[in-house]
């Protein structure tokens, strides 16, 4: 159901700051921690002695120590010691390719020897002082592709997010979908409309009038295996819309990293990067809180959708023109899966 020979966001650095972190990714139980020199490591979350989760242990002198009997592992999954015991013949456990980049910890859950760090997606805003970022993580009980469908068709905003970013003009604006290599792009542009509550607040946050007509845009970009970046924003009407001078608009990139956990659950790393008032920490937190509330509404809908689909596996879902972004994204994933299972 999900490709494994690729990079996924596993966690954020703060999650392994004080102790190891156990997380299931693509069906693999993995423990993440900081080893010698502060370098991130990832191994199978299974102690070869008695099968205890190594994530319940701790790190000492750069080595992962099992919290059950004190067995020590190195970053490659090799047993290196245990108090008062001879462990020379203990089997190794699996180690995973892992990288720390762009403010995230990335893991390659497939064949370690195939892992190429240069394949990690470039993020133009990460580490750039002209941008600010705030985000979080949700554990969602639905198949990861349902989240991709959700993000590649923003028509649902009118209904699921009626009090924040939804408005009837979304329904009325035509949707354009295209493919650029293995990237799928869905876009929608709305002109001379009223800004919804979330965007009115963003306009005020950037010192712009919030009670005048605006032009609004949504450009969703899917990159396999499960990354969706969405250019969103509003500009005072008649100032150039998406291409308006920064003095007349507020725009951001909605960041979505969707990491499969099981066939019916995933880790959703969400956030928003903006290139206006990057030093305003209060504005960053206000946007993060507002966005977190919006995505919690998605979570509620998607989990109930998944429950319905599990109850009725025989029913085929219908596809409309607004679903083109999700359909094309699934085709890319199908191609990836076919290549991965090919001899």
Tab-separated table of C-alpha atoms in Angstrom, residues 89-338:
chain	number	residue	atom	x	y	z
A	89	UNK	CA	27.083	-14.098	19.822
A	90	UNK	CA	23.991	-11.924	20.027
A	91	UNK	CA	22.379	-11.243	16.632
A	92	UNK	CA	22.282	-7.768	15.174
A	93	UNK	CA	18.992	-5.956	14.780
A	94	UNK	CA	18.113	-3.831	11.781
A	95	UNK	CA	19.460	-0.305	11.396
A	96	UNK	CA	17.760	2.330	9.254
A	97	UNK	CA	19.070	5.169	7.125
A	98	UNK	CA	18.197	8.425	8.872
A	99	UNK	CA	18.968	12.090	8.225
A	100	UNK	CA	18.353	15.353	10.045
A	101	UNK	CA	17.457	18.096	7.595
A	102	UNK	CA	15.160	21.147	7.260
A	103	UNK	CA	14.094	20.924	10.900
A	104	UNK	CA	12.861	17.332	10.593
A	105	UNK	CA	14.209	13.809	11.131
A	106	UNK	CA	13.841	11.764	7.923
A	107	UNK	CA	13.904	7.964	7.688
A	108	UNK	CA	14.206	5.512	4.788
A	109	UNK	CA	12.181	2.469	5.945
A	110	UNK	CA	13.169	0.328	2.951
A	111	UNK	CA	16.516	-1.118	1.882
A	112	UNK	CA	19.206	0.863	3.675
A	113	UNK	CA	21.786	0.526	0.912
A	114	UNK	CA	19.449	2.302	-1.529
A	115	UNK	CA	19.049	5.401	0.653
A	116	UNK	CA	20.312	8.579	-1.040
A	117	UNK	CA	20.166	11.755	1.101
A	118	UNK	CA	20.140	13.906	-2.042
A	119	UNK	CA	16.601	12.639	-2.712
A	120	UNK	CA	15.214	14.427	0.369
A	121	UNK	CA	12.858	17.126	-0.847
A	122	UNK	CA	14.305	20.644	-0.970
A	123	UNK	CA	12.360	23.157	1.140
A	124	UNK	CA	12.976	26.720	0.045
A	125	UNK	CA	11.776	28.194	3.321
A	126	UNK	CA	13.667	25.953	5.754
A	127	UNK	CA	16.506	27.741	7.523
A	128	UNK	CA	15.798	30.947	5.586
A	129	UNK	CA	15.663	33.997	7.910
A	130	UNK	CA	13.136	35.649	5.602
A	131	UNK	CA	10.626	32.934	6.425
A	132	UNK	CA	8.894	31.821	9.626
A	133	UNK	CA	7.483	28.347	10.255
A	134	UNK	CA	5.136	26.903	12.834
A	135	UNK	CA	3.490	23.505	12.872
A	136	UNK	CA	2.708	20.282	14.684
A	137	UNK	CA	1.852	16.598	14.329
A	138	UNK	CA	-1.406	14.682	14.420
A	139	UNK	CA	-1.748	10.905	14.687
A	140	UNK	CA	-4.649	10.117	12.368
A	141	UNK	CA	-6.540	6.837	12.094
A	142	UNK	CA	-7.010	6.711	8.345
A	143	UNK	CA	-5.081	5.506	5.334
A	144	UNK	CA	-2.479	8.066	4.255
A	145	UNK	CA	-3.857	8.298	0.711
A	146	UNK	CA	-7.150	9.648	2.045
A	147	UNK	CA	-5.219	12.594	3.461
A	148	UNK	CA	-3.530	13.145	0.090
A	149	UNK	CA	-6.979	13.131	-1.561
A	150	UNK	CA	-8.162	15.650	1.025
A	151	UNK	CA	-5.267	18.042	0.427
A	152	UNK	CA	-5.342	17.805	-3.364
A	153	UNK	CA	-9.027	18.802	-3.466
A	154	UNK	CA	-9.750	21.849	-1.328
A	155	UNK	CA	-13.441	21.980	-2.289
A	156	UNK	CA	-14.139	20.527	1.149
A	157	UNK	CA	-13.060	23.797	2.776
A	158	UNK	CA	-16.500	25.284	2.093
A	159	UNK	CA	-18.090	22.644	4.288
A	160	UNK	CA	-15.528	21.206	6.714
A	161	UNK	CA	-13.905	24.585	7.488
A	162	UNK	CA	-16.879	26.915	7.089
A	163	UNK	CA	-15.924	29.065	10.086
A	164	UNK	CA	-12.277	29.686	9.138
A	165	UNK	CA	-11.130	29.299	5.510
A	166	UNK	CA	-14.251	28.055	3.746
A	167	UNK	CA	-16.452	30.118	1.447
A	168	UNK	CA	-18.945	29.430	-1.355
A	169	UNK	CA	-16.648	30.936	-3.989
A	170	UNK	CA	-14.410	27.873	-3.663
A	171	UNK	CA	-17.225	25.739	-5.065
A	172	UNK	CA	-17.789	28.168	-7.917
A	173	UNK	CA	-14.166	28.551	-9.060
A	174	UNK	CA	-12.908	26.125	-11.742
A	175	UNK	CA	-10.171	23.646	-10.815
A	176	UNK	CA	-7.127	23.013	-12.987
A	177	UNK	CA	-5.015	19.845	-12.627
A	178	UNK	CA	-1.780	19.035	-14.427
A	179	UNK	CA	1.228	16.780	-14.017
A	180	UNK	CA	4.835	17.953	-14.122
A	181	UNK	CA	6.924	14.801	-14.326
A	182	UNK	CA	5.948	12.902	-11.179
A	183	UNK	CA	4.553	15.999	-9.473
A	184	UNK	CA	0.813	16.678	-9.564
A	185	UNK	CA	-0.424	20.283	-9.378
A	186	UNK	CA	-4.006	21.363	-8.698
A	187	UNK	CA	-4.854	25.066	-8.690
A	188	UNK	CA	-7.827	27.323	-8.088
A	189	UNK	CA	-8.002	31.124	-8.394
A	190	UNK	CA	-10.809	33.358	-7.094
A	191	UNK	CA	-11.132	37.059	-7.906
A	192	UNK	CA	-12.848	39.979	-6.195
A	193	UNK	CA	-14.271	38.074	-3.229
A	194	UNK	CA	-14.507	38.657	0.519
A	195	UNK	CA	-11.683	37.163	2.582
A	196	UNK	CA	-12.783	34.403	5.016
A	197	UNK	CA	-12.028	34.787	8.758
A	198	UNK	CA	-8.583	33.125	8.748
A	199	UNK	CA	-7.353	35.312	5.896
A	200	UNK	CA	-8.859	38.479	7.353
A	201	UNK	CA	-6.783	37.828	10.465
A	202	UNK	CA	-3.693	37.235	8.305
A	203	UNK	CA	-4.259	40.522	6.465
A	204	UNK	CA	-4.466	42.364	9.783
A	205	UNK	CA	-1.355	40.543	10.960
A	206	UNK	CA	0.540	41.971	7.992
A	207	UNK	CA	-0.836	45.486	8.516
A	208	UNK	CA	-3.267	45.333	5.581
A	209	UNK	CA	-6.946	46.232	5.396
A	210	UNK	CA	-9.167	43.215	5.932
A	211	UNK	CA	-12.502	44.713	4.866
A	212	UNK	CA	-11.888	45.107	1.141
A	213	UNK	CA	-12.335	42.601	-1.739
A	214	UNK	CA	-9.447	40.231	-2.366
A	215	UNK	CA	-8.138	37.841	-4.968
A	216	UNK	CA	-7.448	34.387	-3.513
A	217	UNK	CA	-5.398	31.416	-4.724
A	218	UNK	CA	-4.746	27.779	-3.829
A	219	UNK	CA	-1.984	25.849	-5.632
A	220	UNK	CA	-1.532	22.279	-4.351
A	221	UNK	CA	1.646	20.365	-5.288
A	222	UNK	CA	1.925	16.654	-4.597
A	223	UNK	CA	5.398	15.107	-4.564
A	224	UNK	CA	5.741	11.357	-4.060
A	225	UNK	CA	5.595	9.552	-1.803
A	226	UNK	CA	3.284	11.718	0.303
A	227	UNK	CA	4.356	15.354	0.494
A	228	UNK	CA	1.905	18.136	-0.341
A	229	UNK	CA	2.929	21.793	-0.418
A	230	UNK	CA	0.105	24.278	-0.934
A	231	UNK	CA	0.661	27.883	-1.977
A	232	UNK	CA	-2.178	29.883	-0.460
A	233	UNK	CA	-2.899	33.541	0.002
A	234	UNK	CA	-4.990	36.608	-0.672
A	235	UNK	CA	-4.166	39.988	-2.196
A	236	UNK	CA	-6.174	43.152	-2.329
A	237	UNK	CA	-8.301	42.831	-5.459
A	238	UNK	CA	-6.864	44.260	-8.658
A	239	UNK	CA	-3.256	44.259	-7.419
A	240	UNK	CA	-2.094	41.208	-9.360
A	241	UNK	CA	-3.497	38.318	-7.331
A	242	UNK	CA	-0.968	35.521	-6.890
A	243	UNK	CA	1.742	37.690	-8.458
A	244	UNK	CA	0.894	40.853	-6.510
A	245	UNK	CA	3.619	42.898	-4.875
A	246	UNK	CA	4.217	41.728	-1.262
A	247	UNK	CA	2.937	45.108	-0.055
A	248	UNK	CA	-0.582	44.135	-1.132
A	249	UNK	CA	-0.882	40.499	-0.102
A	250	UNK	CA	-0.404	37.785	2.502
A	251	UNK	CA	0.775	34.421	1.243
A	252	UNK	CA	2.102	31.240	2.761
A	253	UNK	CA	3.016	27.648	2.037
A	254	UNK	CA	0.918	25.058	3.830
A	255	UNK	CA	3.329	22.221	4.638
A	256	UNK	CA	1.994	18.657	4.709
A	257	UNK	CA	4.189	15.609	5.314
A	258	UNK	CA	2.072	12.450	5.472
A	259	UNK	CA	3.924	9.446	6.875
A	260	UNK	CA	2.161	6.044	6.772
A	261	UNK	CA	2.064	4.154	10.043
A	262	UNK	CA	-0.145	1.165	9.132
A	263	UNK	CA	-2.610	0.406	6.345
A	264	UNK	CA	-5.210	2.510	8.157
A	265	UNK	CA	-3.242	5.135	10.104
A	266	UNK	CA	-0.574	7.777	9.541
A	267	UNK	CA	1.457	10.542	11.142
A	268	UNK	CA	0.520	13.948	9.789
A	269	UNK	CA	3.183	16.653	10.121
A	270	UNK	CA	1.462	19.922	9.329
A	271	UNK	CA	2.582	23.531	9.354
A	272	UNK	CA	2.670	26.865	7.603
A	273	UNK	CA	5.679	28.775	6.286
A	274	UNK	CA	5.273	32.472	5.590
A	275	UNK	CA	7.538	35.192	4.242
A	276	UNK	CA	5.975	38.213	5.929
A	277	UNK	CA	6.851	39.428	9.436
A	278	UNK	CA	9.088	36.382	10.060
A	279	UNK	CA	10.328	37.751	13.412
A	280	UNK	CA	6.828	38.103	14.882
A	281	UNK	CA	6.703	35.094	17.209
A	282	UNK	CA	3.199	35.960	18.445
A	283	UNK	CA	1.893	35.971	14.869
A	284	UNK	CA	3.579	32.624	14.201
A	285	UNK	CA	1.887	31.104	17.250
A	286	UNK	CA	-1.516	32.607	16.356
A	287	UNK	CA	-1.316	31.169	12.843
A	288	UNK	CA	-0.124	27.806	14.177
A	289	UNK	CA	-3.019	27.623	16.618
A	290	UNK	CA	-5.551	28.593	13.961
A	291	UNK	CA	-4.154	26.119	11.473
A	292	UNK	CA	-4.070	23.373	14.085
A	293	UNK	CA	-7.785	23.874	14.685
A	294	UNK	CA	-8.457	23.680	10.955
A	295	UNK	CA	-6.552	20.423	10.576
A	296	UNK	CA	-8.289	18.909	13.594
A	297	UNK	CA	-11.512	19.301	11.617
A	298	UNK	CA	-9.935	17.330	8.768
A	299	UNK	CA	-8.879	14.641	11.213
A	300	UNK	CA	-12.410	14.166	12.519
A	301	UNK	CA	-13.831	13.848	8.994
A	302	UNK	CA	-11.115	11.525	7.675
A	303	UNK	CA	-11.265	9.116	10.620
A	304	UNK	CA	-15.023	8.720	10.215
A	305	UNK	CA	-14.565	8.316	6.457
A	306	UNK	CA	-12.035	5.522	7.065
A	307	UNK	CA	-14.413	3.792	9.481
A	308	UNK	CA	-17.160	3.877	6.843
A	309	UNK	CA	-14.859	2.468	4.165
A	310	UNK	CA	-13.833	-0.401	6.444
A	311	UNK	CA	-17.497	-1.206	7.075
A	312	UNK	CA	-18.282	-1.205	3.355
A	313	UNK	CA	-15.212	-2.515	1.480
A	314	UNK	CA	-17.370	-3.610	-1.448
A	315	UNK	CA	-18.463	-0.070	-2.323
A	316	UNK	CA	-16.545	1.788	-5.027
A	317	UNK	CA	-15.900	5.488	-4.517
A	318	UNK	CA	-17.071	7.880	-7.212
A	319	UNK	CA	-14.688	10.270	-8.982
A	320	UNK	CA	-15.586	13.777	-10.165
A	321	UNK	CA	-13.495	16.444	-11.874
A	322	UNK	CA	-12.640	17.948	-8.491
A	323	UNK	CA	-11.000	14.617	-7.560
A	324	UNK	CA	-8.459	14.792	-10.403
A	325	UNK	CA	-5.580	15.853	-8.126
A	326	UNK	CA	-6.034	12.873	-5.844
A	327	UNK	CA	-6.580	10.474	-8.742
A	328	UNK	CA	-3.375	11.586	-10.493
A	329	UNK	CA	-1.437	11.394	-7.219
A	330	UNK	CA	-2.579	7.811	-6.688
A	331	UNK	CA	-1.443	6.934	-10.198
A	332	UNK	CA	2.037	8.213	-9.359
A	333	UNK	CA	2.024	6.105	-6.185
A	334	UNK	CA	0.830	3.040	-8.107
A	335	UNK	CA	3.779	3.480	-10.464
A	336	UNK	CA	6.172	3.748	-7.516
A	337	UNK	CA	4.766	0.595	-5.937
A	338	UNK	CA	5.017	-1.331	-9.201
